[in-house]
Amino acid sequence: MRILLVDDEPALRELLRATLESVDITVDEAASALEAETVMRRRKPDLVVLDLRMPGMSGAEFCAQLKEKPRTRDIPVVVLTAADPEDARSAQQAGAAAVVHKPFSPLELLAVVEGLAGRTPLSAPPRRKPRAGDEEEVVLYARDLRHLLEIERTQRRLLEDSYLETVTALAIALESKDGATRAHSQRVQRYAAELLEAIAPGTTSDHTYEYGFLLHDIGKIGIPDSILLKPGPLSRAERKRMQTHTVIGEQMLAGVAVLRGEGLRIVRSHHERWDGRGYPDGIAGDDVPLGARVFAVADALDAMTSNRPYRRALTWRAAHAEILAQSGKQFDPDVVDAFREREPSLVEVKRELAAA
Ligand SMILES: [Fe+2]
């Protein structure tokens, strides 16, 4: 879309150019009606934005002239004018498609322009009566900027939500193959988030942990079904093969930006143990990434308190005792302390998800 901007104030043209170009509108400028005629001979615009009061030919005269000529008759004209009813009347008589009163916010003008062009208008901030000291375009522009930032923030949130939904769908797809349930990944993720918040407050705002918790077992895609779905116990070689799901998962997700850092470490190290007897690296203590240490407790808690095809769930009390017994062995003692501290919330999570 191409717009011709006719106004004798260079600063206002600059402001409007910046606004219009931000939504991919091409802008030609003219400082007077005479200059506008020259520009239009070279390139016909789709729409003209015209200041009413200009030196030389007035905006109303120029608009009337455009409406008389067959070549330019169909081009919509938006007239900019001070809040003078007489001016608005003369603009309408001259055939203007819309009148925008000064001072206006650039987004208000943009909404009018996009409406006339049949595009879906970007939502304009609500029109407010100008107050004393509010008359400058730049003040209105600052308000626009705030409004745009709000829109941007909402869009970013939507984008983050859709990432999370996609990742969740992927985790569920994997679990359906594995025989686990949708509730498993949700419970483990919520338990882990609760424990992480207790042990490192504020960390959960970093979504990479959340993605790591959800996708920890994604590497199982690379394990043959004959091993993954084998009903009986695995042979030593099969167990070794199964354990590679940690490294396969890490390799699969290495290029995914939202998992970079801790998320990827969770995927690789979620079967490590505090005492160093885990896999794939056999690292111990603080060498095991925090997210993986937290995940280990969350995953064990859910495994013990859920029914599996080959055994019934333990009671919460029995799972509690087992987690405490593994403090300093399988689990980081600090995470076990966090488990005791947050136990009422964890029970609540289980109840809430069971009800859902
Ligand atoms: Fe795993």
CSV table of N, CA and C in Angstrom, one decimal, residues 209-311:
chain,number,residue,atom,x,y,z
A,209,TYR,N,13.3,-24.4,32.2
A,209,TYR,CA,13.1,-25.5,33.2
A,209,TYR,C,11.9,-26.3,32.8
A,210,GLU,N,10.8,-25.5,32.6
A,210,GLU,CA,9.5,-26.1,32.3
A,210,GLU,C,9.6,-27.0,31.1
A,211,TYR,N,10.2,-26.5,30.0
A,211,TYR,CA,10.4,-27.3,28.8
A,211,TYR,C,11.2,-28.5,29.0
A,212,GLY,N,12.2,-28.4,29.8
A,212,GLY,CA,13.1,-29.5,30.2
A,212,GLY,C,12.3,-30.6,30.9
A,213,PHE,N,11.5,-30.2,31.9
A,213,PHE,CA,10.7,-31.1,32.7
A,213,PHE,C,9.7,-31.9,31.7
A,214,LEU,N,9.1,-31.1,30.8
A,214,LEU,CA,8.1,-31.8,29.9
A,214,LEU,C,8.7,-32.7,28.9
A,215,LEU,N,9.9,-32.3,28.4
A,215,LEU,CA,10.5,-33.1,27.3
A,215,LEU,C,11.6,-34.0,27.8
A,216,HIS,N,11.7,-34.3,29.1
A,216,HIS,CA,12.9,-35.1,29.6
A,216,HIS,C,13.1,-36.4,28.8
A,217,ASP,N,12.0,-37.1,28.5
A,217,ASP,CA,12.1,-38.4,27.9
A,217,ASP,C,12.0,-38.4,26.4
A,218,ILE,N,12.1,-37.3,25.7
A,218,ILE,CA,11.8,-37.2,24.3
A,218,ILE,C,12.8,-38.1,23.5
A,219,GLY,N,14.0,-38.4,24.1
A,219,GLY,CA,14.9,-39.3,23.4
A,219,GLY,C,14.4,-40.7,23.2
A,220,LYS,N,13.3,-41.0,23.9
A,220,LYS,CA,12.8,-42.4,23.8
A,220,LYS,C,12.2,-42.6,22.4
A,221,ILE,N,12.0,-41.5,21.6
A,221,ILE,CA,11.6,-41.7,20.2
A,221,ILE,C,12.7,-42.5,19.5
A,222,GLY,N,13.9,-42.4,19.9
A,222,GLY,CA,15.0,-43.1,19.3
A,222,GLY,C,15.2,-44.5,19.8
A,223,ILE,N,14.4,-45.0,20.7
A,223,ILE,CA,14.6,-46.3,21.2
A,223,ILE,C,13.6,-47.3,20.5
A,224,PRO,N,14.1,-48.4,20.0
A,224,PRO,CA,13.1,-49.4,19.3
A,224,PRO,C,12.0,-49.8,20.2
A,225,ASP,N,10.8,-50.0,19.6
A,225,ASP,CA,9.6,-50.4,20.3
A,225,ASP,C,9.9,-51.7,21.0
A,226,SER,N,10.7,-52.6,20.4
A,226,SER,CA,10.9,-53.9,21.0
A,226,SER,C,11.5,-53.8,22.4
A,227,ILE,N,12.3,-52.7,22.6
A,227,ILE,CA,12.8,-52.5,24.0
A,227,ILE,C,11.9,-51.6,24.8
A,228,LEU,N,11.4,-50.5,24.2
A,228,LEU,CA,10.6,-49.6,24.9
A,228,LEU,C,9.3,-50.2,25.4
A,229,LEU,N,8.7,-51.1,24.6
A,229,LEU,CA,7.4,-51.7,25.0
A,229,LEU,C,7.5,-53.1,25.5
A,230,LYS,N,8.8,-53.6,25.8
A,230,LYS,CA,9.0,-55.0,26.2
A,230,LYS,C,8.3,-55.2,27.6
A,231,PRO,N,7.4,-56.2,27.6
A,231,PRO,CA,6.7,-56.4,28.9
A,231,PRO,C,7.6,-56.9,30.0
A,232,GLY,N,8.5,-57.8,29.7
A,232,GLY,CA,9.4,-58.3,30.8
A,232,GLY,C,10.6,-57.5,31.1
A,233,PRO,N,11.4,-58.0,32.0
A,233,PRO,CA,12.7,-57.2,32.3
A,233,PRO,C,13.6,-57.1,31.1
A,234,LEU,N,14.4,-56.1,31.1
A,234,LEU,CA,15.3,-55.9,29.9
A,234,LEU,C,16.6,-56.6,30.2
A,235,SER,N,17.2,-57.0,29.1
A,235,SER,CA,18.6,-57.6,29.3
A,235,SER,C,19.6,-56.5,29.5
A,236,ARG,N,20.8,-56.8,29.9
A,236,ARG,CA,21.8,-55.8,30.2
A,236,ARG,C,22.0,-54.9,28.9
A,237,ALA,N,22.1,-55.5,27.8
A,237,ALA,CA,22.3,-54.8,26.5
A,237,ALA,C,21.1,-53.8,26.2
A,238,GLU,N,19.9,-54.4,26.5
A,238,GLU,CA,18.7,-53.6,26.2
A,238,GLU,C,18.7,-52.4,27.2
A,239,ARG,N,19.1,-52.7,28.4
A,239,ARG,CA,19.0,-51.6,29.4
A,239,ARG,C,20.0,-50.5,29.0
A,240,LYS,N,21.2,-50.9,28.6
A,240,LYS,CA,22.2,-49.9,28.1
A,240,LYS,C,21.6,-49.1,27.0
A,241,ARG,N,21.0,-49.8,26.1
A,241,ARG,CA,20.4,-49.1,24.9
A,241,ARG,C,19.3,-48.1,25.4
A,242,MET,N,18.5,-48.6,26.3
A,242,MET,CA,17.4,-47.7,26.9
A,242,MET,C,18.0,-46.4,27.5
A,243,GLN,N,19.1,-46.6,28.2
A,243,GLN,CA,19.7,-45.5,28.9
A,243,GLN,C,20.2,-44.3,27.9
A,244,THR,N,20.3,-44.7,26.7
A,244,THR,CA,20.8,-43.7,25.7
A,244,THR,C,19.7,-42.7,25.4
A,245,HIS,N,18.5,-42.9,25.9
A,245,HIS,CA,17.4,-41.9,25.6
A,245,HIS,C,17.8,-40.5,26.1
A,246,THR,N,18.6,-40.5,27.2
A,246,THR,CA,19.0,-39.2,27.8
A,246,THR,C,19.9,-38.4,26.8
A,247,VAL,N,20.9,-39.1,26.2
A,247,VAL,CA,21.8,-38.4,25.3
A,247,VAL,C,21.1,-38.1,23.9
A,248,ILE,N,20.3,-39.1,23.5
A,248,ILE,CA,19.6,-38.9,22.2
A,248,ILE,C,18.7,-37.6,22.4
A,249,GLY,N,18.0,-37.5,23.5
A,249,GLY,CA,17.1,-36.4,23.8
A,249,GLY,C,17.9,-35.1,23.7
A,250,GLU,N,19.1,-35.1,24.3
A,250,GLU,CA,19.9,-33.9,24.3
A,250,GLU,C,20.3,-33.5,22.9
A,251,GLN,N,20.7,-34.5,22.1
A,251,GLN,CA,21.1,-34.2,20.7
A,251,GLN,C,19.9,-33.7,19.9
A,252,MET,N,18.8,-34.3,20.1
A,252,MET,CA,17.6,-33.9,19.4
A,252,MET,C,17.2,-32.4,19.6
A,253,LEU,N,17.4,-32.0,20.8
A,253,LEU,CA,16.9,-30.7,21.2
A,253,LEU,C,18.0,-29.6,21.3
A,254,ALA,N,19.2,-30.0,20.9
A,254,ALA,CA,20.3,-29.1,21.0
A,254,ALA,C,20.1,-27.8,20.3
A,255,GLY,N,19.4,-27.8,19.2
A,255,GLY,CA,19.2,-26.6,18.4
A,255,GLY,C,18.0,-25.8,18.7
A,256,VAL,N,17.2,-26.2,19.8
A,256,VAL,CA,16.0,-25.6,20.1
A,256,VAL,C,16.3,-24.5,21.2
A,257,ALA,N,16.0,-23.2,20.7
A,257,ALA,CA,16.4,-22.1,21.6
A,257,ALA,C,15.8,-22.1,23.0
A,258,VAL,N,14.5,-22.5,23.1
A,258,VAL,CA,13.8,-22.4,24.4
A,258,VAL,C,14.4,-23.4,25.4
A,259,LEU,N,15.1,-24.4,24.9
A,259,LEU,CA,15.7,-25.4,25.8
A,259,LEU,C,17.1,-25.1,26.2
A,260,ARG,N,17.7,-24.2,25.5
A,260,ARG,CA,19.2,-24.0,25.7
A,260,ARG,C,19.4,-23.7,27.2
A,261,GLY,N,20.6,-24.2,27.7
A,261,GLY,CA,20.9,-24.0,29.1
A,261,GLY,C,20.3,-25.1,29.9
A,262,GLU,N,19.6,-24.7,31.0
A,262,GLU,CA,19.2,-25.7,32.0
A,262,GLU,C,18.2,-26.7,31.4
A,263,GLY,N,17.3,-26.3,30.5
A,263,GLY,CA,16.4,-27.3,29.9
A,263,GLY,C,17.1,-28.5,29.3
A,264,LEU,N,18.1,-28.2,28.6
A,264,LEU,CA,18.9,-29.3,27.9
A,264,LEU,C,19.6,-30.1,28.9
A,265,ARG,N,20.1,-29.5,30.0
A,265,ARG,CA,20.8,-30.3,31.0
A,265,ARG,C,19.8,-31.2,31.7
A,266,ILE,N,18.6,-30.8,31.9
A,266,ILE,CA,17.6,-31.7,32.6
A,266,ILE,C,17.4,-32.9,31.7
A,267,VAL,N,17.3,-32.7,30.4
A,267,VAL,CA,17.0,-33.8,29.4
A,267,VAL,C,18.2,-34.8,29.5
A,268,ARG,N,19.4,-34.3,29.6
A,268,ARG,CA,20.6,-35.2,29.6
A,268,ARG,C,20.7,-35.9,31.0
A,269,SER,N,20.5,-35.1,32.0
A,269,SER,CA,20.9,-35.6,33.4
A,269,SER,C,19.7,-36.1,34.3
A,270,HIS,N,18.5,-36.3,33.7
A,270,HIS,CA,17.4,-36.6,34.6
A,270,HIS,C,17.5,-37.9,35.2
A,271,HIS,N,18.4,-38.8,34.8
A,271,HIS,CA,18.6,-40.1,35.5
A,271,HIS,C,19.9,-40.1,36.4
A,272,GLU,N,20.5,-39.0,36.5
A,272,GLU,CA,21.7,-39.0,37.4
A,272,GLU,C,21.2,-39.0,38.9
A,273,ARG,N,22.1,-39.5,39.8
A,273,ARG,CA,21.8,-39.6,41.2
A,273,ARG,C,22.8,-38.7,42.0
A,274,TRP,N,22.3,-38.3,43.2
A,274,TRP,CA,23.2,-37.5,44.1
A,274,TRP,C,24.4,-38.3,44.4
A,275,ASP,N,24.3,-39.7,44.6
A,275,ASP,CA,25.5,-40.4,45.0
A,275,ASP,C,26.4,-40.9,43.8
A,276,GLY,N,26.1,-40.4,42.6
A,276,GLY,CA,26.9,-40.7,41.5
A,276,GLY,C,26.6,-42.0,40.8
A,277,ARG,N,25.6,-42.7,41.2
A,277,ARG,CA,25.3,-44.0,40.6
A,277,ARG,C,24.3,-44.0,39.5
A,278,GLY,N,24.1,-42.8,39.0
A,278,GLY,CA,23.1,-42.7,37.9
A,278,GLY,C,23.8,-42.7,36.5
A,279,TYR,N,23.0,-42.3,35.5
A,279,TYR,CA,23.6,-42.3,34.1
A,279,TYR,C,23.1,-41.1,33.4
A,280,PRO,N,23.6,-40.6,32.3
A,280,PRO,CA,24.7,-41.3,31.5
A,280,PRO,C,26.1,-41.0,31.9
A,281,ASP,N,26.3,-40.0,32.8
A,281,ASP,CA,27.7,-39.5,33.1
A,281,ASP,C,28.2,-40.0,34.4
A,282,GLY,N,27.3,-40.5,35.3
A,282,GLY,CA,27.7,-40.9,36.7
A,282,GLY,C,28.2,-39.7,37.5
A,283,ILE,N,27.8,-38.5,37.2
A,283,ILE,CA,28.2,-37.4,38.0
A,283,ILE,C,27.4,-37.4,39.4
A,284,ALA,N,28.0,-36.7,40.4
A,284,ALA,CA,27.4,-36.7,41.7
A,284,ALA,C,27.3,-35.3,42.3
A,285,GLY,N,26.5,-35.2,43.4
A,285,GLY,CA,26.4,-34.0,44.2
A,285,GLY,C,26.0,-32.8,43.3
A,286,ASP,N,26.6,-31.7,43.6
A,286,ASP,CA,26.3,-30.4,42.9
A,286,ASP,C,26.6,-30.5,41.4
A,287,ASP,N,27.4,-31.5,41.0
A,287,ASP,CA,27.7,-31.6,39.6
A,287,ASP,C,26.5,-31.9,38.8
A,288,VAL,N,25.5,-32.6,39.4
A,288,VAL,CA,24.2,-32.8,38.8
A,288,VAL,C,23.5,-31.5,38.7
A,289,PRO,N,23.0,-31.1,37.5
A,289,PRO,CA,22.4,-29.8,37.4
A,289,PRO,C,21.1,-29.7,38.3
A,290,LEU,N,20.9,-28.5,38.8
A,290,LEU,CA,19.8,-28.3,39.7
A,290,LEU,C,18.5,-28.8,39.2
A,291,GLY,N,18.2,-28.5,38.0
A,291,GLY,CA,16.9,-28.9,37.4
A,291,GLY,C,16.7,-30.4,37.4
A,292,ALA,N,17.8,-31.1,37.2
A,292,ALA,CA,17.8,-32.6,37.1
A,292,ALA,C,17.6,-33.2,38.5
A,293,ARG,N,18.3,-32.5,39.5
A,293,ARG,CA,18.1,-33.0,40.9
A,293,ARG,C,16.7,-32.8,41.4
A,294,VAL,N,16.1,-31.7,41.0
A,294,VAL,CA,14.7,-31.5,41.4
A,294,VAL,C,13.8,-32.4,40.7
A,295,PHE,N,14.0,-32.6,39.4
A,295,PHE,CA,13.2,-33.5,38.6
A,295,PHE,C,13.2,-34.9,39.1
A,296,ALA,N,14.4,-35.4,39.6
A,296,ALA,CA,14.5,-36.8,40.1
A,296,ALA,C,13.5,-37.1,41.2
A,297,VAL,N,13.3,-36.1,42.1
A,297,VAL,CA,12.4,-36.3,43.2
A,297,VAL,C,10.9,-36.3,42.7
A,298,ALA,N,10.7,-35.3,41.8
A,298,ALA,CA,9.3,-35.2,41.3
A,298,ALA,C,8.9,-36.4,40.5
A,299,ASP,N,9.8,-36.9,39.7
A,299,ASP,CA,9.5,-38.1,38.9
A,299,ASP,C,9.3,-39.3,39.7
A,300,ALA,N,10.2,-39.5,40.7
A,300,ALA,CA,10.1,-40.7,41.6
A,300,ALA,C,8.7,-40.6,42.4
A,301,LEU,N,8.4,-39.4,42.9
A,301,LEU,CA,7.2,-39.2,43.6
A,301,LEU,C,6.0,-39.6,42.8
A,302,ASP,N,6.0,-39.2,41.5
A,302,ASP,CA,4.8,-39.5,40.7
A,302,ASP,C,4.8,-41.0,40.3
A,303,ALA,N,6.0,-41.6,40.1
A,303,ALA,CA,6.1,-43.0,39.7
A,303,ALA,C,5.5,-43.9,40.8
A,304,MET,N,5.9,-43.5,42.1
A,304,MET,CA,5.5,-44.3,43.2
A,304,MET,C,4.0,-44.2,43.6
A,305,THR,N,3.5,-43.0,43.3
A,305,THR,CA,2.1,-42.7,43.7
A,305,THR,C,1.1,-42.9,42.6
A,306,SER,N,1.5,-43.5,41.4
A,306,SER,CA,0.6,-43.8,40.3
A,306,SER,C,0.5,-45.3,40.1
A,307,ASN,N,-0.7,-45.7,39.6
A,307,ASN,CA,-0.8,-47.1,39.2
A,307,ASN,C,0.0,-47.3,37.9
A,308,ARG,N,0.6,-48.4,37.8
A,308,ARG,CA,1.3,-48.9,36.6
A,308,ARG,C,0.7,-50.2,36.2
A,309,PRO,N,0.9,-50.6,34.9
A,309,PRO,CA,0.3,-51.9,34.5
A,309,PRO,C,0.7,-53.0,35.4
A,310,TYR,N,2.0,-53.0,35.8
A,310,TYR,CA,2.6,-54.1,36.6
A,310,TYR,C,2.5,-54.0,38.1
A,311,ARG,N,2.1,-52.9,38.6
A,311,ARG,CA,1.9,-52.8,40.1
A,311,ARG,C,1.0,-51.6,40.5
